PDB file of C-alpha atoms in Angstrom:
ATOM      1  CA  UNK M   1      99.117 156.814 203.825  1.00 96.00           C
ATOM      2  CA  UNK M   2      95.744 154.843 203.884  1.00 97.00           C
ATOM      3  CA  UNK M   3      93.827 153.839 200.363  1.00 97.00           C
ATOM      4  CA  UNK M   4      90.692 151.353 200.747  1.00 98.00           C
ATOM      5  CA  UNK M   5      89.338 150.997 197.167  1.00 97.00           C
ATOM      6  CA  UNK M   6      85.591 148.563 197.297  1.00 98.00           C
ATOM      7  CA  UNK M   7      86.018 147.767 200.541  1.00 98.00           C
ATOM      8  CA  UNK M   8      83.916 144.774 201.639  1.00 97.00           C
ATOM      9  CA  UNK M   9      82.661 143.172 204.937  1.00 97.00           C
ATOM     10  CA  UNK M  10      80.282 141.079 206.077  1.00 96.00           C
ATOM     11  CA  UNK M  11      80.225 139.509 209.993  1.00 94.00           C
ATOM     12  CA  UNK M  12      79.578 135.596 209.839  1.00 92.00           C
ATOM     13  CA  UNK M  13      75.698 135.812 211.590  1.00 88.00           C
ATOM     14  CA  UNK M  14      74.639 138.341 209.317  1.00 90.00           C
ATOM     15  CA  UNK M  15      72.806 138.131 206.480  1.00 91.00           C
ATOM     16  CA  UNK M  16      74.016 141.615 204.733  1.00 94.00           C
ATOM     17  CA  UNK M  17      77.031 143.360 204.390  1.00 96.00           C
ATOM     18  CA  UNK M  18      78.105 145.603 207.203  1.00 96.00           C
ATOM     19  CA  UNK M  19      80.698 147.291 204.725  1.00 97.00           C
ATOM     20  CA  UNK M  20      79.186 147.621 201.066  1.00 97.00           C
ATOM     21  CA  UNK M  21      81.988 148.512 199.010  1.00 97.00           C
ATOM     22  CA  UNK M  22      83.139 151.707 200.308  1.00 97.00           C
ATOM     23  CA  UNK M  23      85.906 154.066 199.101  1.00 97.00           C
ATOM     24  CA  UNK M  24      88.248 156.437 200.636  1.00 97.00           C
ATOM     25  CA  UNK M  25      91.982 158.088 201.040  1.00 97.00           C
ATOM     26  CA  UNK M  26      93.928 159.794 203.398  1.00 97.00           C
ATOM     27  CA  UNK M  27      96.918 161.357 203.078  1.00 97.00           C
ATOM     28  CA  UNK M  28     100.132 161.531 205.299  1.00 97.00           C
ATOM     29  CA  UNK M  29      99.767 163.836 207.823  1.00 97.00           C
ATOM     30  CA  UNK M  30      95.924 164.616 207.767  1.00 98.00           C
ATOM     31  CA  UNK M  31      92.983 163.963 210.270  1.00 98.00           C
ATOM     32  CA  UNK M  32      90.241 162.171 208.185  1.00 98.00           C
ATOM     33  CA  UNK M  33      86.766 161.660 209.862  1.00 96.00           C
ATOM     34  CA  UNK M  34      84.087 159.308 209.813  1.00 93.00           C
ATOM     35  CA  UNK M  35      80.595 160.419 210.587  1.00 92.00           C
ATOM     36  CA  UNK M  36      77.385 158.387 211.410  1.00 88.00           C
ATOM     37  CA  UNK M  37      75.182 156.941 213.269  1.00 86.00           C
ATOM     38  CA  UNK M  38      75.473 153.680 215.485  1.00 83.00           C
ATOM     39  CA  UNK M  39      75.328 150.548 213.455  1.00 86.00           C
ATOM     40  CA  UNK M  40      76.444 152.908 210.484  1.00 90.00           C
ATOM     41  CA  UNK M  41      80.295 150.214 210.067  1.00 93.00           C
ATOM     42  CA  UNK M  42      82.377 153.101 211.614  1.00 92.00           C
ATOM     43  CA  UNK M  43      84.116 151.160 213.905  1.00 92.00           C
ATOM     44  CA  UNK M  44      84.040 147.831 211.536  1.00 95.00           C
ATOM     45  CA  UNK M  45      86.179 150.032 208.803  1.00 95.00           C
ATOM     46  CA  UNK M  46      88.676 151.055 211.403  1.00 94.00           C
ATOM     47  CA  UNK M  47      88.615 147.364 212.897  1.00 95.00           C
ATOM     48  CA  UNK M  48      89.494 146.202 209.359  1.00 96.00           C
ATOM     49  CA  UNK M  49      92.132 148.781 208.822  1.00 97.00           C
ATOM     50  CA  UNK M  50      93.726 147.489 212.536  1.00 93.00           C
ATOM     51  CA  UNK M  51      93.637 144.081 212.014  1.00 95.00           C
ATOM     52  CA  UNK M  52      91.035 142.667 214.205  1.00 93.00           C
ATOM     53  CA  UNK M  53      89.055 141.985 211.454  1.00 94.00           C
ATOM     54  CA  UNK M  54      89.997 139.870 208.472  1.00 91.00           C
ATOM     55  CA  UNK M  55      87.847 138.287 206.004  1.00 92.00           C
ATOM     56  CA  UNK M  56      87.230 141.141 203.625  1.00 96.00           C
ATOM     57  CA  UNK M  57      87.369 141.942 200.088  1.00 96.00           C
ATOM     58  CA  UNK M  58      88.702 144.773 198.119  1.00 97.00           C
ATOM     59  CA  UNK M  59      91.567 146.705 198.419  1.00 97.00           C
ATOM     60  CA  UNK M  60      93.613 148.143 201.430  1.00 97.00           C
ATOM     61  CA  UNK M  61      97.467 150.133 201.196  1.00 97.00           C
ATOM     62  CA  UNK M  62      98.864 151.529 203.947  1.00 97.00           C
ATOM     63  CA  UNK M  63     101.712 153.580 202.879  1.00 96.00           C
ATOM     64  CA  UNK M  64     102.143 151.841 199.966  1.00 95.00           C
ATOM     65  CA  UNK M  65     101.971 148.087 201.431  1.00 96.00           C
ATOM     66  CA  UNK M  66      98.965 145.841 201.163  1.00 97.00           C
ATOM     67  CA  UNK M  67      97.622 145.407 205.040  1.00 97.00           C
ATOM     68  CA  UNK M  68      98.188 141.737 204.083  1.00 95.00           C
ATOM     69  CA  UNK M  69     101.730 142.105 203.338  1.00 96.00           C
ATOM     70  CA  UNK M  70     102.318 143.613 206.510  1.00 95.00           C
ATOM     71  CA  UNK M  71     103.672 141.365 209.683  1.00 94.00           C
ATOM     72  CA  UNK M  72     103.632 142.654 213.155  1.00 91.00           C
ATOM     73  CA  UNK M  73     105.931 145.219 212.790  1.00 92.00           C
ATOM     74  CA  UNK M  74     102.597 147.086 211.389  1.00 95.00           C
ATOM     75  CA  UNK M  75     101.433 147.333 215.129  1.00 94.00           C
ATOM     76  CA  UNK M  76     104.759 149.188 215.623  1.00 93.00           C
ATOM     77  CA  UNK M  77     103.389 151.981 212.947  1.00 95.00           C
ATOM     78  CA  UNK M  78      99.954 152.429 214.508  1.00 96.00           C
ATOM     79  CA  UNK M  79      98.086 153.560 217.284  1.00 96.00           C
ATOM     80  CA  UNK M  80      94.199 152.315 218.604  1.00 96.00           C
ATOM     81  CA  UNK M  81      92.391 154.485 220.348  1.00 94.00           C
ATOM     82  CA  UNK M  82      89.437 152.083 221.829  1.00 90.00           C
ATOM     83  CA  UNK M  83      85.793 153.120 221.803  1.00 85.00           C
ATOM     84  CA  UNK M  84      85.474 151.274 224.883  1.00 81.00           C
ATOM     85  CA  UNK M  85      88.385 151.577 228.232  1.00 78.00           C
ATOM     86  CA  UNK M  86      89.715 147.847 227.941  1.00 88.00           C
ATOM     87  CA  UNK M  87      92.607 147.700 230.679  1.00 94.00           C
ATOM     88  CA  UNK M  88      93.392 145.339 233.491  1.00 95.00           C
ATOM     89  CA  UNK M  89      91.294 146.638 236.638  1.00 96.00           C
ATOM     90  CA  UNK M  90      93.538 145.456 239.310  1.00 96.00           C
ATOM     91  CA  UNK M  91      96.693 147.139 237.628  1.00 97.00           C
ATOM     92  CA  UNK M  92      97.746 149.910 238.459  1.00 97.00           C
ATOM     93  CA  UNK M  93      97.698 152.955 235.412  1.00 97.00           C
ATOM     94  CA  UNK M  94     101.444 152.831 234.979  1.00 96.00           C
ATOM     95  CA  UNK M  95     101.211 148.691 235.245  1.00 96.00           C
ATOM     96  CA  UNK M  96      98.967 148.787 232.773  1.00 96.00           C
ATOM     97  CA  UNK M  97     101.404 151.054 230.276  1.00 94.00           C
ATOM     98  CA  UNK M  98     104.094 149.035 230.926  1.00 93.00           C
ATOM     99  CA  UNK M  99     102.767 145.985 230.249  1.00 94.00           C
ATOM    100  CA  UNK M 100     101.533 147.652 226.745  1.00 92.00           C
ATOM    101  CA  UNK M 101     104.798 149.177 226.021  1.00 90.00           C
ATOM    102  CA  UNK M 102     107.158 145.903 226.526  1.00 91.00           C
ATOM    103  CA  UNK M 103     105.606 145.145 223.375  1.00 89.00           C
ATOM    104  CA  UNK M 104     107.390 147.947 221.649  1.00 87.00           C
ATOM    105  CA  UNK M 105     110.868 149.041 221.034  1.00 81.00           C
ATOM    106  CA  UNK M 106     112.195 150.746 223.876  1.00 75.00           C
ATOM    107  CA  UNK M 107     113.794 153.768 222.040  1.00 68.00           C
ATOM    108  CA  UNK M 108     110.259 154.928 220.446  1.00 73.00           C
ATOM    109  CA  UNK M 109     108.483 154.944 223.852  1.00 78.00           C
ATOM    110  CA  UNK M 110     107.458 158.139 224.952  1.00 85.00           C
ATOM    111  CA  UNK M 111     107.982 158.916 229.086  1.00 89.00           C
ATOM    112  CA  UNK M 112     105.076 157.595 230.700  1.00 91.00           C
ATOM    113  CA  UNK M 113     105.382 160.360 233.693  1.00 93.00           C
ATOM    114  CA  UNK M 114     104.463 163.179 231.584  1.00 95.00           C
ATOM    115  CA  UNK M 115     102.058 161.043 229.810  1.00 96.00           C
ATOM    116  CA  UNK M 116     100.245 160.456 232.779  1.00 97.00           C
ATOM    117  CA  UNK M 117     100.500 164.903 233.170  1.00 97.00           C
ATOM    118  CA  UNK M 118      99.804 165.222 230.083  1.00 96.00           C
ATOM    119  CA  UNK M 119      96.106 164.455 230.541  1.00 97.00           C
ATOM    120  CA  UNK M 120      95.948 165.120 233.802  1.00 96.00           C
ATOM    121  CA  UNK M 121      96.266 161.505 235.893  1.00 97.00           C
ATOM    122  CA  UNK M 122      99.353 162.102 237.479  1.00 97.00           C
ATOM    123  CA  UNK M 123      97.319 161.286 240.945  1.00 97.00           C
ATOM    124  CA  UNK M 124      96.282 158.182 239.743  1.00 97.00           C
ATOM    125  CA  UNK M 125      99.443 156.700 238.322  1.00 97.00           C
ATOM    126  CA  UNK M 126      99.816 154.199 241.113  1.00 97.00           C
ATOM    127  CA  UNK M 127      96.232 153.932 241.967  1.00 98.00           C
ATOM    128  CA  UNK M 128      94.225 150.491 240.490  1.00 98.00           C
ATOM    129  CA  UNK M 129      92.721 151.377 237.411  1.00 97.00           C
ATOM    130  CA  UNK M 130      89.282 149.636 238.926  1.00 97.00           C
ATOM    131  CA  UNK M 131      89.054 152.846 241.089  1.00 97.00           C
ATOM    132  CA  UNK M 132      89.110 155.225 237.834  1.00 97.00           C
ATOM    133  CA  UNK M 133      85.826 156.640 237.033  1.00 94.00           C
ATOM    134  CA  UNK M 134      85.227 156.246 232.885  1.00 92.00           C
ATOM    135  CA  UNK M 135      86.567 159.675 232.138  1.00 94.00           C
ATOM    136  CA  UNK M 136      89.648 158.881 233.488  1.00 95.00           C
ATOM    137  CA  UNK M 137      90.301 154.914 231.566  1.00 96.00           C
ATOM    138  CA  UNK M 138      89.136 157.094 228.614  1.00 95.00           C
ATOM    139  CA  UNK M 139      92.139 159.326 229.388  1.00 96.00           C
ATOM    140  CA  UNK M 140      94.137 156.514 229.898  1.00 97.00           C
ATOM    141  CA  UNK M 141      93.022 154.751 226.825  1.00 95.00           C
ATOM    142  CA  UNK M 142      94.610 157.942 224.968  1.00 96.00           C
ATOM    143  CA  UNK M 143      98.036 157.973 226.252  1.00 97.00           C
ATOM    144  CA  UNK M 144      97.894 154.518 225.805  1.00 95.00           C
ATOM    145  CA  UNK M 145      97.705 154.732 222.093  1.00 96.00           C
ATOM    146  CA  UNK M 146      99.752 156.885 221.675  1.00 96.00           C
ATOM    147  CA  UNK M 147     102.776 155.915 224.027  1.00 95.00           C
ATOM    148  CA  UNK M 148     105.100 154.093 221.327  1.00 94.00           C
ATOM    149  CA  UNK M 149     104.984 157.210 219.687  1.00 93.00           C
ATOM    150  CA  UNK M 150     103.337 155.732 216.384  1.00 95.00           C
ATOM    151  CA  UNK M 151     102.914 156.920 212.501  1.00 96.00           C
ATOM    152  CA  UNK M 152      99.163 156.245 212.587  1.00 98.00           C
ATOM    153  CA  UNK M 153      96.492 157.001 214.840  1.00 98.00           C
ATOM    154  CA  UNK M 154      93.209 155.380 214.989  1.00 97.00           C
ATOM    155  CA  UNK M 155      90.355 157.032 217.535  1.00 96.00           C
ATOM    156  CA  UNK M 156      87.055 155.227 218.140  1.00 93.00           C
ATOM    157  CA  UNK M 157      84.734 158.002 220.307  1.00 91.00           C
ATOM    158  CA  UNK M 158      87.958 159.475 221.815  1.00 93.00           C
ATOM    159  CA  UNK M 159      86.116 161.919 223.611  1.00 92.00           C
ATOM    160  CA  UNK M 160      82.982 159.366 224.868  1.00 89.00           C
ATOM    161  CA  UNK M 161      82.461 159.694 228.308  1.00 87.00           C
ATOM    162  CA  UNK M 162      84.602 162.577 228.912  1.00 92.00           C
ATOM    163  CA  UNK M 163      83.655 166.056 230.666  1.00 94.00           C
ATOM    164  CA  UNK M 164      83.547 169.072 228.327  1.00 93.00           C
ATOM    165  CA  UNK M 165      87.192 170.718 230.195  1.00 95.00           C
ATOM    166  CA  UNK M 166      89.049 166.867 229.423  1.00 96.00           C
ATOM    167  CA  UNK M 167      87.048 166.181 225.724  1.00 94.00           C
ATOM    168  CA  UNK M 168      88.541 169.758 224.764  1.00 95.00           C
ATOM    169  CA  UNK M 169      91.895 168.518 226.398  1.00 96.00           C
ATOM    170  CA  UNK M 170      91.857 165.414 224.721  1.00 96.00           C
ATOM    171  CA  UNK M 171      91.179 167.220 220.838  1.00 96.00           C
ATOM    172  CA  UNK M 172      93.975 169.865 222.022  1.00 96.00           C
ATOM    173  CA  UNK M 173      96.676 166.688 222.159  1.00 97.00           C
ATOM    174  CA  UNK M 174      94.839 165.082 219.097  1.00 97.00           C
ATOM    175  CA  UNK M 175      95.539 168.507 217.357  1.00 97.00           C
ATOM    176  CA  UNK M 176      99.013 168.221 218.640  1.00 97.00           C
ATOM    177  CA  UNK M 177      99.684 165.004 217.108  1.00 97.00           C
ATOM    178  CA  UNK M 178      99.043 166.055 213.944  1.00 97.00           C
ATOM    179  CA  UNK M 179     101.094 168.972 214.099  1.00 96.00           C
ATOM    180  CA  UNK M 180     103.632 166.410 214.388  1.00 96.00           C
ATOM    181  CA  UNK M 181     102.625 164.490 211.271  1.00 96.00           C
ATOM    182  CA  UNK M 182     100.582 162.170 212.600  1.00 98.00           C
ATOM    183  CA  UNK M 183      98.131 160.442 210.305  1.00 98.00           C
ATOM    184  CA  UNK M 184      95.064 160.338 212.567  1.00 98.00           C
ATOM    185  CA  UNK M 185      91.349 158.582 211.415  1.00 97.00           C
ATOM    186  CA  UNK M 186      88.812 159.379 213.891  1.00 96.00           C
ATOM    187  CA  UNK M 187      85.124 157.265 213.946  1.00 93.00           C
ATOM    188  CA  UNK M 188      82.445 159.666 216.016  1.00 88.00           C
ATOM    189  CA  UNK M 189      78.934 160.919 215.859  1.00 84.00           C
ATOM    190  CA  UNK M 190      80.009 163.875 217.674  1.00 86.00           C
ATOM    191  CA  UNK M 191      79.733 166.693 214.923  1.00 86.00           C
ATOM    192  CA  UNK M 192      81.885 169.352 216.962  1.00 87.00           C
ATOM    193  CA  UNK M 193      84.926 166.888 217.218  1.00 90.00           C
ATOM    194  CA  UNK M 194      84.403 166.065 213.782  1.00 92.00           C
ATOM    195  CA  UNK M 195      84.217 170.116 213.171  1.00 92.00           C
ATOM    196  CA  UNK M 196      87.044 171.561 215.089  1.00 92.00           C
ATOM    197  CA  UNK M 197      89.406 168.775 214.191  1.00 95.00           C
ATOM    198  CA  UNK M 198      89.215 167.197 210.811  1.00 97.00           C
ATOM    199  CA  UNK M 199      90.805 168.243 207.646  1.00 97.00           C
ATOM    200  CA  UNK M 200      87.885 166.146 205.685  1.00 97.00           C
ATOM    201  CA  UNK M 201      85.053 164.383 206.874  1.00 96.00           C
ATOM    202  CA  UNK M 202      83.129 161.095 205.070  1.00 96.00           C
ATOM    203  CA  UNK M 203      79.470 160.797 206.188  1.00 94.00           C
ATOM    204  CA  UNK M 204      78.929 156.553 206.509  1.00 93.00           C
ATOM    205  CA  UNK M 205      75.100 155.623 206.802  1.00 92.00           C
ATOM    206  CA  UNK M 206      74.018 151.664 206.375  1.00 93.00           C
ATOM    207  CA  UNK M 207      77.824 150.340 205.491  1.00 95.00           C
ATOM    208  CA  UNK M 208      78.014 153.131 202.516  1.00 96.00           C
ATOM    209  CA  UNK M 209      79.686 156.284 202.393  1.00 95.00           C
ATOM    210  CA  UNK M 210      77.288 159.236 200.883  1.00 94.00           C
ATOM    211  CA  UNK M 211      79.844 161.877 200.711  1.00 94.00           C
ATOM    212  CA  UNK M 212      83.416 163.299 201.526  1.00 96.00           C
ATOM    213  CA  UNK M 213      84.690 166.700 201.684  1.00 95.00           C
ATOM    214  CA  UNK M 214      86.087 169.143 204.154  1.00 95.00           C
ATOM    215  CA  UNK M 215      83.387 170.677 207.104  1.00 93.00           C
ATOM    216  CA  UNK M 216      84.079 173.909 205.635  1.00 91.00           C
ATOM    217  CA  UNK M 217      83.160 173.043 202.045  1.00 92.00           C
ATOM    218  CA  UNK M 218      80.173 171.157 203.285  1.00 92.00           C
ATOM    219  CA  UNK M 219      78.651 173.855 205.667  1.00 88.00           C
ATOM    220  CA  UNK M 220      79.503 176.829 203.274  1.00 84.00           C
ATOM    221  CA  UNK M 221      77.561 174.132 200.168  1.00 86.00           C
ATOM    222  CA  UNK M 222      74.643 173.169 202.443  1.00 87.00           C
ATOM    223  CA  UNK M 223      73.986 176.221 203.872  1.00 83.00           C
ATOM    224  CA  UNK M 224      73.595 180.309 202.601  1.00 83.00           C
ATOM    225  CA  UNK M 225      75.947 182.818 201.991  1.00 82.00           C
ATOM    226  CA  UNK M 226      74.305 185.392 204.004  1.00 87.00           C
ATOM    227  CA  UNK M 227      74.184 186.876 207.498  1.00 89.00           C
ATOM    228  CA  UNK M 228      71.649 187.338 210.264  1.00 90.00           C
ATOM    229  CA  UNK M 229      71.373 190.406 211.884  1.00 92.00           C
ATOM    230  CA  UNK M 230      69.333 190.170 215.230  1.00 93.00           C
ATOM    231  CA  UNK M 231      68.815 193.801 217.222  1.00 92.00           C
ATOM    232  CA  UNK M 232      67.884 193.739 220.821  1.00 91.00           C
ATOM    233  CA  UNK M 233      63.852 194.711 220.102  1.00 91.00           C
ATOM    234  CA  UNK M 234      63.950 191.430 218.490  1.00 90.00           C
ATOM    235  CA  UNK M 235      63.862 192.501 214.889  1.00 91.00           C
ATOM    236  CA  UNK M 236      66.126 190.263 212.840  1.00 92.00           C
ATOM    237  CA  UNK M 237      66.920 190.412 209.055  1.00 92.00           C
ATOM    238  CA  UNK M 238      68.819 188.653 206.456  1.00 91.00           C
ATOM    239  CA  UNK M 239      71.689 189.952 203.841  1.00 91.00           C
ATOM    240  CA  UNK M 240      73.468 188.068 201.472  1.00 90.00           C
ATOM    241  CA  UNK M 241      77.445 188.203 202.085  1.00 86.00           C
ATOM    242  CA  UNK M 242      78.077 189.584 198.629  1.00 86.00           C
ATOM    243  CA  UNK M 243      79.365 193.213 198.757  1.00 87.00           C
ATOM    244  CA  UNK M 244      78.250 193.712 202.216  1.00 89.00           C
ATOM    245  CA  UNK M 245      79.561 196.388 203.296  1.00 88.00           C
ATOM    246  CA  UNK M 246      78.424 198.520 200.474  1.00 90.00           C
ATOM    247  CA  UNK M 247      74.412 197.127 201.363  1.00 90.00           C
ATOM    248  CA  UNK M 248      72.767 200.480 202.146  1.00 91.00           C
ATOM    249  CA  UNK M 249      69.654 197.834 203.235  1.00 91.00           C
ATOM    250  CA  UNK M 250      72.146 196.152 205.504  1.00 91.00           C
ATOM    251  CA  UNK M 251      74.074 199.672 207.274  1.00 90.00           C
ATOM    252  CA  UNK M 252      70.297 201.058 207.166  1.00 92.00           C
ATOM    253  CA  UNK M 253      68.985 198.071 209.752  1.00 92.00           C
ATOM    254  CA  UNK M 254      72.433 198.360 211.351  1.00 90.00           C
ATOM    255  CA  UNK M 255      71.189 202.252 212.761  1.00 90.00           C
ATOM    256  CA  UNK M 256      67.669 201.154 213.440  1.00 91.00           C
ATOM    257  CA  UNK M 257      69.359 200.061 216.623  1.00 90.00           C
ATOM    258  CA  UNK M 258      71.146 198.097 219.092  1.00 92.00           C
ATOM    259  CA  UNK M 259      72.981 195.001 217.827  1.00 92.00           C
ATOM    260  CA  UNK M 260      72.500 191.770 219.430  1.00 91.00           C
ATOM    261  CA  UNK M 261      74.214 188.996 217.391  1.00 90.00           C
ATOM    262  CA  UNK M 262      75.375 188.853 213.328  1.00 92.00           C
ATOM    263  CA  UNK M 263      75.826 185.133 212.421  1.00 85.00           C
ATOM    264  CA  UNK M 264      76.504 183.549 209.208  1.00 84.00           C
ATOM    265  CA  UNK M 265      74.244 181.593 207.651  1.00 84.00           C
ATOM    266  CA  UNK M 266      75.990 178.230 206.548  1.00 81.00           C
ATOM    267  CA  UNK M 267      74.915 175.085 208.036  1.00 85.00           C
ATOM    268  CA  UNK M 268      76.082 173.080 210.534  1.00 86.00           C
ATOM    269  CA  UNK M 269      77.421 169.423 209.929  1.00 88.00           C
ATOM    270  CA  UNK M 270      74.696 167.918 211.846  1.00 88.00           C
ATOM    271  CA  UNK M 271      72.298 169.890 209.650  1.00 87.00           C
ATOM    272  CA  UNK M 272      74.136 168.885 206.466  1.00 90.00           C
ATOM    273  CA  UNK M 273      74.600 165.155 207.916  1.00 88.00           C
ATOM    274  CA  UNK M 274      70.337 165.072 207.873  1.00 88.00           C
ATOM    275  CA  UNK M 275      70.389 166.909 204.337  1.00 87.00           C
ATOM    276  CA  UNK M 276      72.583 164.073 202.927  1.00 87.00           C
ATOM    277  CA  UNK M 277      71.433 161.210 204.259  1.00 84.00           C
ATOM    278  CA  UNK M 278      68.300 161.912 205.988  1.00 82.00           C
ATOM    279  CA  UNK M 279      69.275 160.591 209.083  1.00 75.00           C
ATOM    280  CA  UNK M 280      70.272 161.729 212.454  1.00 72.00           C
ATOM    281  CA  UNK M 281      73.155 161.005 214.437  1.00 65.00           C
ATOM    282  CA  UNK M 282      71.810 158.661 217.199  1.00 63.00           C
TER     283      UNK M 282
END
């Protein structure tokens, strides 16, 4: 659905390239992430990819069609999902998604009422948006995007500023959407999104992309194939995974006595993230 092959940007006051030639696919129907830092061109790929952004070199297909070739009826096919709540403050939060939706045709418009349930604003639907708190333009931002019911979803930070009970909310729906064969590109720092949701992540660091691969594949080739064992004196022990249950070392620990926690040994994408690149998400 998406291929960027060398992609290149650079803004006009800089004096390097944000984007340095970077290389990717995703296919219909699957939740591709990009991971790093800020400054790192997250948001400058997707803004590129959008159409905010113009002025780059290399190649860019979206299902099948140069983004060059396409005319406005490519803003019918896609969905943005702002890093930052950009609405009109002294509209209300159903003015504001009807004023977004008269842009699209009528018959792909999803019903703004259980839009507005769907992420829990139904209060607020006829309250000024300049009374929302961030959490809740945030929510808005979400149906928003995704209102005109479109083929491609793009999500800057779509769980910035959001509460742990409405950021699990919000990757429940973006779960959802793929279900329905959405093609969804999420931008985040946020390793746990990243983890729970996407099918294959892309670490960018300093406009280049260091690697690609699915969270599972990374954590399970970064990390050990072992367990912990930790018993409630405090005694803890490592086993390799292989043949476990047939470890009389491991069943032997097992009896010496209580069991507090058995964990597995692979890393976790932040560690992997700081093997890679030797950088930190911040």
């Amino acid at each position: 659905m998406i291929l960027v092959n060398n992609l290149k940007f650079q803004y006009p006051k800089n004096e390097s390239l944000t984007l340095k030639g970077i290389s990717f696919e995703i296919k219909q129907g699957e939740l591709f992430g990009f991971l790093g830092p800020s400054g790192a061109g997250k948001s400058t790929a997707q803004k590129v990819l959008y159409k905010t952004l113009s002025n780059y070199s290399g190649e860019v297909k979206i299902d099948g069609k140069d983004l060059n070739d396409w005319d406005l009826a490519y803003f019918e096919k896609i969905g943005v999902g702002f890093e930052l709540p950009n609405h009109y403050q002294k509209l209300t939060g159903l003015e504001n998604l009807d004023l977004f939706g008269s842009f699209y045709p009528i018959g792909k418009q999803r019903d703004r009422t259980d839009l507005f349930e769907m992420v829990g604003l139904q209060d607020a639907i006829s309250k000024p948006v300049e009374t929302y708190s961030k959490g809740m333009k945030m929510r808005l931002n979400f149906i928003r995007a995704i209102q005109h019911d479109p083929d491609i979803l793009f999500f800057d930070e779509p769980t910035a500023g959001l509460d742990p009970v409405n950021a699990q909310m919000i990757r429940n729906h973006i779960s959802d959407l793929q279900e329905r064969g959405k093609t969804i590109f999420i931008t985040t720092h946020s390793m746990h999104t990243a983890d729970e949701l996407c099918d294959r992540v892309a670490f960018i660091v300093e406009g280049e992309l260091r690697i690609t691969d699915s969270p599972e594949t990374l954590k399970s080739q970064y990390g050990k194939e072992a367990v912990r064992v930790e018993l409630k004196d405090g005694q803890s022990q490592e086993f390799s995974i292989s043949d476990l249950g047939n470890n009389p070392e491991f069943i032997g620990f097992l009896k010496k006595g209580a069991v507090s926690r058995i964990h597995t040994m692979e890393a976790t994408l932040d560690e992997v993230f700081i093997n890679v690149t030797g950088k930190t998400l911040t």
